[in-house]
């Protein structure tokens, strides 16, 4: 009964405080006799039964894993119920998505913390200085020589003055990678039509100004534009125009892209147009908060972000 187990548990705590060398069923029996509680807990037979029923400490790691697994499953059940309640509540959908992402992150946070410590010996055993499968070429050889290509978990910022071609440069990299690998492109400034027009013109070697005035196009330019459109149809490029885009919403959209399309690289055009979770921040504080959130999200991830 519960009262018997309470007696045994109190004795266990007392012995644990007094005895540093450990204890066994004989010590338990003698202590219970001194307290005149042996028969009250079921006698020697019940102690023997408990001793044979309790799992061996040799497998405690395995048993702890079972407990943790059940705990995580209960957390997921609670999480699922809270999402259902929130979905029918008064909050707007963006708030619900952000809270959902935060709650799901809390469930996995402990696992992330436990995996954050790497033993030097283990790291050295699996160390490779340049695994071709982990890096993607940007399509610009001179750039690849400097940054060694795009590596998993890397965050690369393309910076420059206005109207210097940052978007076109990123589009060229995205187009090159998307020949073989799925790519996600978050466009916060241009429409998908504008982006695709730029991409086609870049491939064809025709200026956007000329392409917008088809009656002035030469036959050669028109043919090159047609060929570029045919080639780009096979590229694995996904354009997302979600706005306003917060770090939490970015995480959820990227997660969907990875699940649905196996996206390996993410482009954001551009960072300052993202919306921070906090309000009333200066531009510097906004970019700092967004950059920090993105870096934390990408730690140990399997994709790259520009």
PDB file of N, CA and C in Angstrom, residues 97-201:
ATOM      1  N   UNK A  97       0.898  31.410 -34.580  1.00  0.00           N
ATOM      2  CA  UNK A  97       2.039  30.722 -35.200  1.00  0.00           C
ATOM      3  C   UNK A  97       3.325  30.977 -34.422  1.00  0.00           C
ATOM      4  N   UNK A  98       3.514  32.224 -33.985  1.00  0.00           N
ATOM      5  CA  UNK A  98       4.719  32.558 -33.231  1.00  0.00           C
ATOM      6  C   UNK A  98       4.752  31.820 -31.897  1.00  0.00           C
ATOM      7  N   UNK A  99       3.619  31.802 -31.190  1.00  0.00           N
ATOM      8  CA  UNK A  99       3.560  31.096 -29.908  1.00  0.00           C
ATOM      9  C   UNK A  99       3.735  29.597 -30.091  1.00  0.00           C
ATOM     10  N   UNK A 100       3.163  29.066 -31.164  1.00  0.00           N
ATOM     11  CA  UNK A 100       3.299  27.636 -31.453  1.00  0.00           C
ATOM     12  C   UNK A 100       4.750  27.277 -31.699  1.00  0.00           C
ATOM     13  N   UNK A 101       5.426  28.111 -32.489  1.00  0.00           N
ATOM     14  CA  UNK A 101       6.839  27.860 -32.781  1.00  0.00           C
ATOM     15  C   UNK A 101       7.674  27.932 -31.512  1.00  0.00           C
ATOM     16  N   UNK A 102       7.353  28.905 -30.644  1.00  0.00           N
ATOM     17  CA  UNK A 102       8.086  29.073 -29.385  1.00  0.00           C
ATOM     18  C   UNK A 102       7.882  27.872 -28.460  1.00  0.00           C
ATOM     19  N   UNK A 103       6.635  27.398 -28.356  1.00  0.00           N
ATOM     20  CA  UNK A 103       6.332  26.260 -27.477  1.00  0.00           C
ATOM     21  C   UNK A 103       6.982  24.978 -27.981  1.00  0.00           C
ATOM     22  N   UNK A 104       6.965  24.786 -29.301  1.00  0.00           N
ATOM     23  CA  UNK A 104       7.595  23.595 -29.864  1.00  0.00           C
ATOM     24  C   UNK A 104       9.103  23.638 -29.654  1.00  0.00           C
ATOM     25  N   UNK A 105       9.674  24.850 -29.758  1.00  0.00           N
ATOM     26  CA  UNK A 105      11.106  24.997 -29.516  1.00  0.00           C
ATOM     27  C   UNK A 105      11.482  24.673 -28.088  1.00  0.00           C
ATOM     28  N   UNK A 106      10.591  24.999 -27.142  1.00  0.00           N
ATOM     29  CA  UNK A 106      10.859  24.715 -25.728  1.00  0.00           C
ATOM     30  C   UNK A 106      10.929  23.219 -25.468  1.00  0.00           C
ATOM     31  N   UNK A 107      10.136  22.440 -26.217  1.00  0.00           N
ATOM     32  CA  UNK A 107      10.139  20.987 -26.032  1.00  0.00           C
ATOM     33  C   UNK A 107      11.475  20.389 -26.447  1.00  0.00           C
ATOM     34  N   UNK A 108      12.047  20.923 -27.514  1.00  0.00           N
ATOM     35  CA  UNK A 108      13.314  20.381 -28.030  1.00  0.00           C
ATOM     36  C   UNK A 108      14.537  21.062 -27.430  1.00  0.00           C
ATOM     37  N   UNK A 109      14.320  22.103 -26.618  1.00  0.00           N
ATOM     38  CA  UNK A 109      15.440  22.880 -26.086  1.00  0.00           C
ATOM     39  C   UNK A 109      16.377  22.036 -25.232  1.00  0.00           C
ATOM     40  N   UNK A 110      15.815  21.165 -24.375  1.00  0.00           N
ATOM     41  CA  UNK A 110      16.653  20.355 -23.493  1.00  0.00           C
ATOM     42  C   UNK A 110      17.530  19.408 -24.293  1.00  0.00           C
ATOM     43  N   UNK A 111      16.968  18.828 -25.367  1.00  0.00           N
ATOM     44  CA  UNK A 111      17.770  17.952 -26.217  1.00  0.00           C
ATOM     45  C   UNK A 111      18.897  18.727 -26.866  1.00  0.00           C
ATOM     46  N   UNK A 112      18.596  19.974 -27.300  1.00  0.00           N
ATOM     47  CA  UNK A 112      19.617  20.794 -27.941  1.00  0.00           C
ATOM     48  C   UNK A 112      20.741  21.107 -26.969  1.00  0.00           C
ATOM     49  N   UNK A 113      20.359  21.382 -25.696  1.00  0.00           N
ATOM     50  CA  UNK A 113      21.383  21.685 -24.697  1.00  0.00           C
ATOM     51  C   UNK A 113      22.271  20.478 -24.435  1.00  0.00           C
ATOM     52  N   UNK A 114      21.668  19.289 -24.381  1.00  0.00           N
ATOM     53  CA  UNK A 114      22.446  18.087 -24.104  1.00  0.00           C
ATOM     54  C   UNK A 114      23.362  17.740 -25.263  1.00  0.00           C
ATOM     55  N   UNK A 115      22.958  18.142 -26.489  1.00  0.00           N
ATOM     56  CA  UNK A 115      23.774  17.845 -27.659  1.00  0.00           C
ATOM     57  C   UNK A 115      24.792  18.938 -27.942  1.00  0.00           C
ATOM     58  N   UNK A 116      24.788  20.006 -27.118  1.00  0.00           N
ATOM     59  CA  UNK A 116      25.648  21.142 -27.400  1.00  0.00           C
ATOM     60  C   UNK A 116      27.100  20.880 -27.025  1.00  0.00           C
ATOM     61  N   UNK A 117      27.358  19.876 -26.188  1.00  0.00           N
ATOM     62  CA  UNK A 117      28.719  19.580 -25.748  1.00  0.00           C
ATOM     63  C   UNK A 117      29.330  18.527 -26.660  1.00  0.00           C
ATOM     64  N   UNK A 118      30.450  18.859 -27.255  1.00  0.00           N
ATOM     65  CA  UNK A 118      31.124  17.944 -28.169  1.00  0.00           C
ATOM     66  C   UNK A 118      32.483  17.569 -27.595  1.00  0.00           C
ATOM     67  N   UNK A 119      32.754  16.286 -27.482  1.00  0.00           N
ATOM     68  CA  UNK A 119      34.054  15.840 -27.015  1.00  0.00           C
ATOM     69  C   UNK A 119      35.074  16.013 -28.127  1.00  0.00           C
ATOM     70  N   UNK A 120      36.265  16.509 -27.780  1.00  0.00           N
ATOM     71  CA  UNK A 120      37.306  16.742 -28.776  1.00  0.00           C
ATOM     72  C   UNK A 120      37.656  15.459 -29.510  1.00  0.00           C
ATOM     73  N   UNK A 121      37.727  14.346 -28.768  1.00  0.00           N
ATOM     74  CA  UNK A 121      38.089  13.066 -29.379  1.00  0.00           C
ATOM     75  C   UNK A 121      37.081  12.672 -30.454  1.00  0.00           C
ATOM     76  N   UNK A 122      35.779  12.829 -30.142  1.00  0.00           N
ATOM     77  CA  UNK A 122      34.741  12.483 -31.109  1.00  0.00           C
ATOM     78  C   UNK A 122      34.786  13.410 -32.312  1.00  0.00           C
ATOM     79  N   UNK A 123      35.033  14.701 -32.052  1.00  0.00           N
ATOM     80  CA  UNK A 123      35.066  15.669 -33.144  1.00  0.00           C
ATOM     81  C   UNK A 123      36.223  15.387 -34.091  1.00  0.00           C
ATOM     82  N   UNK A 124      37.382  15.020 -33.531  1.00  0.00           N
ATOM     83  CA  UNK A 124      38.554  14.739 -34.363  1.00  0.00           C
ATOM     84  C   UNK A 124      38.363  13.490 -35.205  1.00  0.00           C
ATOM     85  N   UNK A 125      37.680  12.482 -34.634  1.00  0.00           N
ATOM     86  CA  UNK A 125      37.459  11.241 -35.386  1.00  0.00           C
ATOM     87  C   UNK A 125      36.639  11.484 -36.643  1.00  0.00           C
ATOM     88  N   UNK A 126      35.676  12.390 -36.553  1.00  0.00           N
ATOM     89  CA  UNK A 126      34.798  12.614 -37.704  1.00  0.00           C
ATOM     90  C   UNK A 126      35.156  13.846 -38.513  1.00  0.00           C
ATOM     91  N   UNK A 127      36.348  14.427 -38.261  1.00  0.00           N
ATOM     92  CA  UNK A 127      36.713  15.686 -38.899  1.00  0.00           C
ATOM     93  C   UNK A 127      37.129  15.506 -40.347  1.00  0.00           C
ATOM     94  N   UNK A 128      36.519  16.287 -41.224  1.00  0.00           N
ATOM     95  CA  UNK A 128      36.982  16.414 -42.610  1.00  0.00           C
ATOM     96  C   UNK A 128      37.046  17.903 -42.899  1.00  0.00           C
ATOM     97  N   UNK A 129      38.096  18.327 -43.592  1.00  0.00           N
ATOM     98  CA  UNK A 129      38.273  19.757 -43.803  1.00  0.00           C
ATOM     99  C   UNK A 129      37.418  20.301 -44.940  1.00  0.00           C
ATOM    100  N   UNK A 130      37.049  19.452 -45.890  1.00  0.00           N
ATOM    101  CA  UNK A 130      36.183  19.924 -46.964  1.00  0.00           C
ATOM    102  C   UNK A 130      35.496  18.745 -47.606  1.00  0.00           C
ATOM    103  N   UNK A 131      34.303  18.481 -47.138  1.00  0.00           N
ATOM    104  CA  UNK A 131      33.488  17.418 -47.717  1.00  0.00           C
ATOM    105  C   UNK A 131      32.628  18.038 -48.805  1.00  0.00           C
ATOM    106  N   UNK A 132      32.818  17.587 -50.033  1.00  0.00           N
ATOM    107  CA  UNK A 132      32.131  18.186 -51.176  1.00  0.00           C
ATOM    108  C   UNK A 132      30.616  18.139 -51.035  1.00  0.00           C
ATOM    109  N   UNK A 133      30.112  17.140 -50.318  1.00  0.00           N
ATOM    110  CA  UNK A 133      28.658  17.007 -50.180  1.00  0.00           C
ATOM    111  C   UNK A 133      28.081  18.040 -49.216  1.00  0.00           C
ATOM    112  N   UNK A 134      28.932  18.640 -48.378  1.00  0.00           N
ATOM    113  CA  UNK A 134      28.461  19.614 -47.397  1.00  0.00           C
ATOM    114  C   UNK A 134      28.522  21.046 -47.912  1.00  0.00           C
ATOM    115  N   UNK A 135      29.143  21.256 -49.059  1.00  0.00           N
ATOM    116  CA  UNK A 135      29.331  22.602 -49.584  1.00  0.00           C
ATOM    117  C   UNK A 135      28.739  22.719 -50.981  1.00  0.00           C
ATOM    118  N   UNK A 136      28.159  23.874 -51.262  1.00  0.00           N
ATOM    119  CA  UNK A 136      27.584  24.138 -52.573  1.00  0.00           C
ATOM    120  C   UNK A 136      28.329  25.287 -53.227  1.00  0.00           C
ATOM    121  N   UNK A 137      28.578  25.169 -54.510  1.00  0.00           N
ATOM    122  CA  UNK A 137      29.253  26.234 -55.241  1.00  0.00           C
ATOM    123  C   UNK A 137      28.294  27.385 -55.489  1.00  0.00           C
ATOM    124  N   UNK A 138      28.810  28.605 -55.377  1.00  0.00           N
ATOM    125  CA  UNK A 138      27.999  29.793 -55.649  1.00  0.00           C
ATOM    126  C   UNK A 138      27.859  30.052 -57.143  1.00  0.00           C
ATOM    127  N   UNK A 139      28.710  29.387 -57.929  1.00  0.00           N
ATOM    128  CA  UNK A 139      28.726  29.651 -59.365  1.00  0.00           C
ATOM    129  C   UNK A 139      29.774  30.676 -59.741  1.00  0.00           C
ATOM    130  N   UNK A 140      30.362  31.326 -58.737  1.00  0.00           N
ATOM    131  CA  UNK A 140      31.439  32.295 -58.951  1.00  0.00           C
ATOM    132  C   UNK A 140      32.730  31.696 -58.385  1.00  0.00           C
ATOM    133  N   UNK A 141      33.618  31.256 -59.246  1.00  0.00           N
ATOM    134  CA  UNK A 141      34.825  30.553 -58.792  1.00  0.00           C
ATOM    135  C   UNK A 141      35.679  31.411 -57.872  1.00  0.00           C
ATOM    136  N   UNK A 142      35.825  32.693 -58.207  1.00  0.00           N
ATOM    137  CA  UNK A 142      36.662  33.569 -57.376  1.00  0.00           C
ATOM    138  C   UNK A 142      36.077  33.713 -55.974  1.00  0.00           C
ATOM    139  N   UNK A 143      34.741  33.750 -55.869  1.00  0.00           N
ATOM    140  CA  UNK A 143      34.087  33.832 -54.557  1.00  0.00           C
ATOM    141  C   UNK A 143      34.243  32.522 -53.796  1.00  0.00           C
ATOM    142  N   UNK A 144      34.072  31.394 -54.493  1.00  0.00           N
ATOM    143  CA  UNK A 144      34.205  30.084 -53.841  1.00  0.00           C
ATOM    144  C   UNK A 144      35.603  29.880 -53.263  1.00  0.00           C
ATOM    145  N   UNK A 145      36.613  30.436 -53.926  1.00  0.00           N
ATOM    146  CA  UNK A 145      37.984  30.298 -53.423  1.00  0.00           C
ATOM    147  C   UNK A 145      38.153  31.019 -52.085  1.00  0.00           C
ATOM    148  N   UNK A 146      37.388  32.087 -51.900  1.00  0.00           N
ATOM    149  CA  UNK A 146      37.501  32.871 -50.664  1.00  0.00           C
ATOM    150  C   UNK A 146      36.674  32.264 -49.533  1.00  0.00           C
ATOM    151  N   UNK A 147      35.435  31.866 -49.824  1.00  0.00           N
ATOM    152  CA  UNK A 147      34.531  31.384 -48.764  1.00  0.00           C
ATOM    153  C   UNK A 147      34.389  29.865 -48.758  1.00  0.00           C
ATOM    154  N   UNK A 148      35.099  29.186 -49.691  1.00  0.00           N
ATOM    155  CA  UNK A 148      35.040  27.712 -49.790  1.00  0.00           C
ATOM    156  C   UNK A 148      33.626  27.199 -50.070  1.00  0.00           C
ATOM    157  N   UNK A 149      32.847  27.977 -50.795  1.00  0.00           N
ATOM    158  CA  UNK A 149      31.484  27.548 -51.105  1.00  0.00           C
ATOM    159  C   UNK A 149      30.546  27.821 -49.946  1.00  0.00           C
ATOM    160  N   UNK A 150      29.309  27.394 -50.103  1.00  0.00           N
ATOM    161  CA  UNK A 150      28.292  27.616 -49.075  1.00  0.00           C
ATOM    162  C   UNK A 150      28.169  26.369 -48.219  1.00  0.00           C
ATOM    163  N   UNK A 151      28.489  26.499 -46.925  1.00  0.00           N
ATOM    164  CA  UNK A 151      28.483  25.348 -46.025  1.00  0.00           C
ATOM    165  C   UNK A 151      27.221  25.274 -45.195  1.00  0.00           C
ATOM    166  N   UNK A 152      26.925  24.082 -44.676  1.00  0.00           N
ATOM    167  CA  UNK A 152      25.738  23.879 -43.844  1.00  0.00           C
ATOM    168  C   UNK A 152      25.789  24.756 -42.598  1.00  0.00           C
ATOM    169  N   UNK A 153      24.669  25.388 -42.289  1.00  0.00           N
ATOM    170  CA  UNK A 153      24.586  26.220 -41.096  1.00  0.00           C
ATOM    171  C   UNK A 153      25.230  27.581 -41.234  1.00  0.00           C
ATOM    172  N   UNK A 154      25.723  27.919 -42.438  1.00  0.00           N
ATOM    173  CA  UNK A 154      26.367  29.212 -42.643  1.00  0.00           C
ATOM    174  C   UNK A 154      25.330  30.303 -42.914  1.00  0.00           C
ATOM    175  N   UNK A 155      25.579  31.476 -42.354  1.00  0.00           N
ATOM    176  CA  UNK A 155      24.772  32.659 -42.659  1.00  0.00           C
ATOM    177  C   UNK A 155      25.682  33.658 -43.353  1.00  0.00           C
ATOM    178  N   UNK A 156      25.365  34.000 -44.590  1.00  0.00           N
ATOM    179  CA  UNK A 156      26.204  34.900 -45.384  1.00  0.00           C
ATOM    180  C   UNK A 156      25.401  36.151 -45.704  1.00  0.00           C
ATOM    181  N   UNK A 157      25.972  37.312 -45.399  1.00  0.00           N
ATOM    182  CA  UNK A 157      25.299  38.584 -45.650  1.00  0.00           C
ATOM    183  C   UNK A 157      25.912  39.245 -46.877  1.00  0.00           C
ATOM    184  N   UNK A 158      25.073  39.578 -47.848  1.00  0.00           N
ATOM    185  CA  UNK A 158      25.506  40.307 -49.043  1.00  0.00           C
ATOM    186  C   UNK A 158      25.201  41.780 -48.800  1.00  0.00           C
ATOM    187  N   UNK A 159      26.250  42.602 -48.738  1.00  0.00           N
ATOM    188  CA  UNK A 159      26.079  44.016 -48.400  1.00  0.00           C
ATOM    189  C   UNK A 159      26.588  44.906 -49.528  1.00  0.00           C
ATOM    190  N   UNK A 160      25.995  46.080 -49.642  1.00  0.00           N
ATOM    191  CA  UNK A 160      26.420  47.035 -50.662  1.00  0.00           C
ATOM    192  C   UNK A 160      25.491  48.236 -50.673  1.00  0.00           C
ATOM    193  N   UNK A 161      25.910  49.292 -51.355  1.00  0.00           N
ATOM    194  CA  UNK A 161      25.089  50.494 -51.451  1.00  0.00           C
ATOM    195  C   UNK A 161      23.844  50.220 -52.295  1.00  0.00           C
ATOM    196  N   UNK A 162      22.811  51.061 -52.185  1.00  0.00           N
ATOM    197  CA  UNK A 162      21.596  50.858 -52.990  1.00  0.00           C
ATOM    198  C   UNK A 162      21.895  50.838 -54.487  1.00  0.00           C
ATOM    199  N   UNK A 163      21.133  50.017 -55.209  1.00  0.00           N
ATOM    200  CA  UNK A 163      21.210  49.920 -56.676  1.00  0.00           C
ATOM    201  C   UNK A 163      22.574  49.461 -57.179  1.00  0.00           C
ATOM    202  N   UNK A 164      23.262  48.641 -56.375  1.00  0.00           N
ATOM    203  CA  UNK A 164      24.559  48.101 -56.795  1.00  0.00           C
ATOM    204  C   UNK A 164      24.443  46.666 -57.311  1.00  0.00           C
ATOM    205  N   UNK A 165      23.224  46.110 -57.337  1.00  0.00           N
ATOM    206  CA  UNK A 165      23.035  44.782 -57.919  1.00  0.00           C
ATOM    207  C   UNK A 165      23.033  43.638 -56.926  1.00  0.00           C
ATOM    208  N   UNK A 166      22.700  43.928 -55.663  1.00  0.00           N
ATOM    209  CA  UNK A 166      22.702  42.862 -54.647  1.00  0.00           C
ATOM    210  C   UNK A 166      21.669  41.781 -54.972  1.00  0.00           C
ATOM    211  N   UNK A 167      20.465  42.218 -55.335  1.00  0.00           N
ATOM    212  CA  UNK A 167      19.409  41.246 -55.650  1.00  0.00           C
ATOM    213  C   UNK A 167      19.778  40.409 -56.866  1.00  0.00           C
ATOM    214  N   UNK A 168      20.299  41.050 -57.906  1.00  0.00           N
ATOM    215  CA  UNK A 168      20.695  40.320 -59.121  1.00  0.00           C
ATOM    216  C   UNK A 168      21.807  39.327 -58.813  1.00  0.00           C
ATOM    217  N   UNK A 169      22.741  39.736 -57.962  1.00  0.00           N
ATOM    218  CA  UNK A 169      23.845  38.855 -57.575  1.00  0.00           C
ATOM    219  C   UNK A 169      23.312  37.623 -56.849  1.00  0.00           C
ATOM    220  N   UNK A 170      22.400  37.847 -55.895  1.00  0.00           N
ATOM    221  CA  UNK A 170      21.814  36.721 -55.162  1.00  0.00           C
ATOM    222  C   UNK A 170      20.989  35.827 -56.084  1.00  0.00           C
ATOM    223  N   UNK A 171      20.270  36.440 -57.021  1.00  0.00           N
ATOM    224  CA  UNK A 171      19.483  35.654 -57.968  1.00  0.00           C
ATOM    225  C   UNK A 171      20.368  34.753 -58.818  1.00  0.00           C
ATOM    226  N   UNK A 172      21.527  35.272 -59.217  1.00  0.00           N
ATOM    227  CA  UNK A 172      22.453  34.462 -60.013  1.00  0.00           C
ATOM    228  C   UNK A 172      22.955  33.257 -59.224  1.00  0.00           C
ATOM    229  N   UNK A 173      23.265  33.472 -57.935  1.00  0.00           N
ATOM    230  CA  UNK A 173      23.708  32.359 -57.089  1.00  0.00           C
ATOM    231  C   UNK A 173      22.566  31.363 -56.901  1.00  0.00           C
ATOM    232  N   UNK A 174      21.371  31.897 -56.610  1.00  0.00           N
ATOM    233  CA  UNK A 174      20.202  31.033 -56.409  1.00  0.00           C
ATOM    234  C   UNK A 174      19.904  30.219 -57.660  1.00  0.00           C
ATOM    235  N   UNK A 175      20.013  30.856 -58.815  1.00  0.00           N
ATOM    236  CA  UNK A 175      19.746  30.167 -60.079  1.00  0.00           C
ATOM    237  C   UNK A 175      20.758  29.059 -60.327  1.00  0.00           C
ATOM    238  N   UNK A 176      22.021  29.341 -60.044  1.00  0.00           N
ATOM    239  CA  UNK A 176      23.072  28.336 -60.253  1.00  0.00           C
ATOM    240  C   UNK A 176      22.853  27.122 -59.356  1.00  0.00           C
ATOM    241  N   UNK A 177      22.571  27.371 -58.084  1.00  0.00           N
ATOM    242  CA  UNK A 177      22.387  26.265 -57.136  1.00  0.00           C
ATOM    243  C   UNK A 177      21.123  25.474 -57.457  1.00  0.00           C
ATOM    244  N   UNK A 178      20.067  26.181 -57.879  1.00  0.00           N
ATOM    245  CA  UNK A 178      18.772  25.522 -58.103  1.00  0.00           C
ATOM    246  C   UNK A 178      18.754  24.612 -59.327  1.00  0.00           C
ATOM    247  N   UNK A 179      19.843  24.601 -60.098  1.00  0.00           N
ATOM    248  CA  UNK A 179      19.931  23.631 -61.199  1.00  0.00           C
ATOM    249  C   UNK A 179      19.897  22.209 -60.655  1.00  0.00           C
ATOM    250  N   UNK A 180      20.556  22.013 -59.497  1.00  0.00           N
ATOM    251  CA  UNK A 180      20.680  20.667 -58.925  1.00  0.00           C
ATOM    252  C   UNK A 180      20.029  20.532 -57.551  1.00  0.00           C
ATOM    253  N   UNK A 181      19.900  21.657 -56.824  1.00  0.00           N
ATOM    254  CA  UNK A 181      19.426  21.594 -55.438  1.00  0.00           C
ATOM    255  C   UNK A 181      18.239  22.525 -55.221  1.00  0.00           C
ATOM    256  N   UNK A 182      17.250  22.092 -54.433  1.00  0.00           N
ATOM    257  CA  UNK A 182      16.104  22.952 -54.130  1.00  0.00           C
ATOM    258  C   UNK A 182      16.532  24.203 -53.356  1.00  0.00           C
ATOM    259  N   UNK A 183      16.013  25.352 -53.761  1.00  0.00           N
ATOM    260  CA  UNK A 183      16.375  26.642 -53.171  1.00  0.00           C
ATOM    261  C   UNK A 183      15.103  27.401 -52.794  1.00  0.00           C
ATOM    262  N   UNK A 184      15.131  28.057 -51.625  1.00  0.00           N
ATOM    263  CA  UNK A 184      14.027  28.915 -51.206  1.00  0.00           C
ATOM    264  C   UNK A 184      14.451  30.369 -51.256  1.00  0.00           C
ATOM    265  N   UNK A 185      13.635  31.224 -51.856  1.00  0.00           N
ATOM    266  CA  UNK A 185      13.965  32.645 -51.993  1.00  0.00           C
ATOM    267  C   UNK A 185      12.820  33.467 -51.402  1.00  0.00           C
ATOM    268  N   UNK A 186      13.097  34.152 -50.276  1.00  0.00           N
ATOM    269  CA  UNK A 186      12.104  35.019 -49.641  1.00  0.00           C
ATOM    270  C   UNK A 186      12.277  36.432 -50.189  1.00  0.00           C
ATOM    271  N   UNK A 187      11.300  36.898 -50.942  1.00  0.00           N
ATOM    272  CA  UNK A 187      11.367  38.221 -51.554  1.00  0.00           C
ATOM    273  C   UNK A 187      10.446  39.179 -50.812  1.00  0.00           C
ATOM    274  N   UNK A 188      11.041  40.130 -50.102  1.00  0.00           N
ATOM    275  CA  UNK A 188      10.269  41.091 -49.319  1.00  0.00           C
ATOM    276  C   UNK A 188      10.159  42.440 -50.014  1.00  0.00           C
ATOM    277  N   UNK A 189      10.889  42.616 -51.112  1.00  0.00           N
ATOM    278  CA  UNK A 189      10.904  43.906 -51.811  1.00  0.00           C
ATOM    279  C   UNK A 189      10.243  43.812 -53.181  1.00  0.00           C
ATOM    280  N   UNK A 190      10.530  42.762 -53.923  1.00  0.00           N
ATOM    281  CA  UNK A 190      10.008  42.611 -55.281  1.00  0.00           C
ATOM    282  C   UNK A 190       8.951  41.519 -55.348  1.00  0.00           C
ATOM    283  N   UNK A 191       8.088  41.623 -56.351  1.00  0.00           N
ATOM    284  CA  UNK A 191       7.114  40.562 -56.590  1.00  0.00           C
ATOM    285  C   UNK A 191       7.809  39.389 -57.272  1.00  0.00           C
ATOM    286  N   UNK A 192       7.157  38.240 -57.257  1.00  0.00           N
ATOM    287  CA  UNK A 192       7.749  37.082 -57.923  1.00  0.00           C
ATOM    288  C   UNK A 192       7.908  37.332 -59.419  1.00  0.00           C
ATOM    289  N   UNK A 193       6.994  38.107 -60.014  1.00  0.00           N
ATOM    290  CA  UNK A 193       7.094  38.432 -61.445  1.00  0.00           C
ATOM    291  C   UNK A 193       8.340  39.252 -61.730  1.00  0.00           C
ATOM    292  N   UNK A 194       8.599  40.269 -60.879  1.00  0.00           N
ATOM    293  CA  UNK A 194       9.796  41.099 -61.061  1.00  0.00           C
ATOM    294  C   UNK A 194      11.067  40.262 -60.947  1.00  0.00           C
ATOM    295  N   UNK A 195      11.098  39.378 -59.951  1.00  0.00           N
ATOM    296  CA  UNK A 195      12.277  38.532 -59.760  1.00  0.00           C
ATOM    297  C   UNK A 195      12.518  37.631 -60.960  1.00  0.00           C
ATOM    298  N   UNK A 196      11.458  37.008 -61.450  1.00  0.00           N
ATOM    299  CA  UNK A 196      11.600  36.076 -62.569  1.00  0.00           C
ATOM    300  C   UNK A 196      12.022  36.820 -63.833  1.00  0.00           C
ATOM    301  N   UNK A 197      11.489  38.032 -64.038  1.00  0.00           N
ATOM    302  CA  UNK A 197      11.911  38.830 -65.192  1.00  0.00           C
ATOM    303  C   UNK A 197      13.406  39.122 -65.126  1.00  0.00           C
ATOM    304  N   UNK A 198      13.890  39.495 -63.953  1.00  0.00           N
ATOM    305  CA  UNK A 198      15.323  39.761 -63.785  1.00  0.00           C
ATOM    306  C   UNK A 198      16.149  38.511 -64.054  1.00  0.00           C
ATOM    307  N   UNK A 199      15.645  37.388 -63.556  1.00  0.00           N
ATOM    308  CA  UNK A 199      16.361  36.126 -63.709  1.00  0.00           C
ATOM    309  C   UNK A 199      16.465  35.738 -65.179  1.00  0.00           C
ATOM    310  N   UNK A 200      15.371  35.854 -65.897  1.00  0.00           N
ATOM    311  CA  UNK A 200      15.362  35.509 -67.325  1.00  0.00           C
ATOM    312  C   UNK A 200      16.308  36.426 -68.101  1.00  0.00           C
ATOM    313  N   UNK A 201      16.238  37.714 -67.812  1.00  0.00           N
ATOM    314  CA  UNK A 201      17.109  38.676 -68.502  1.00  0.00           C
ATOM    315  C   UNK A 201      18.580  38.408 -68.216  1.00  0.00           C
TER     316      UNK A 201
END
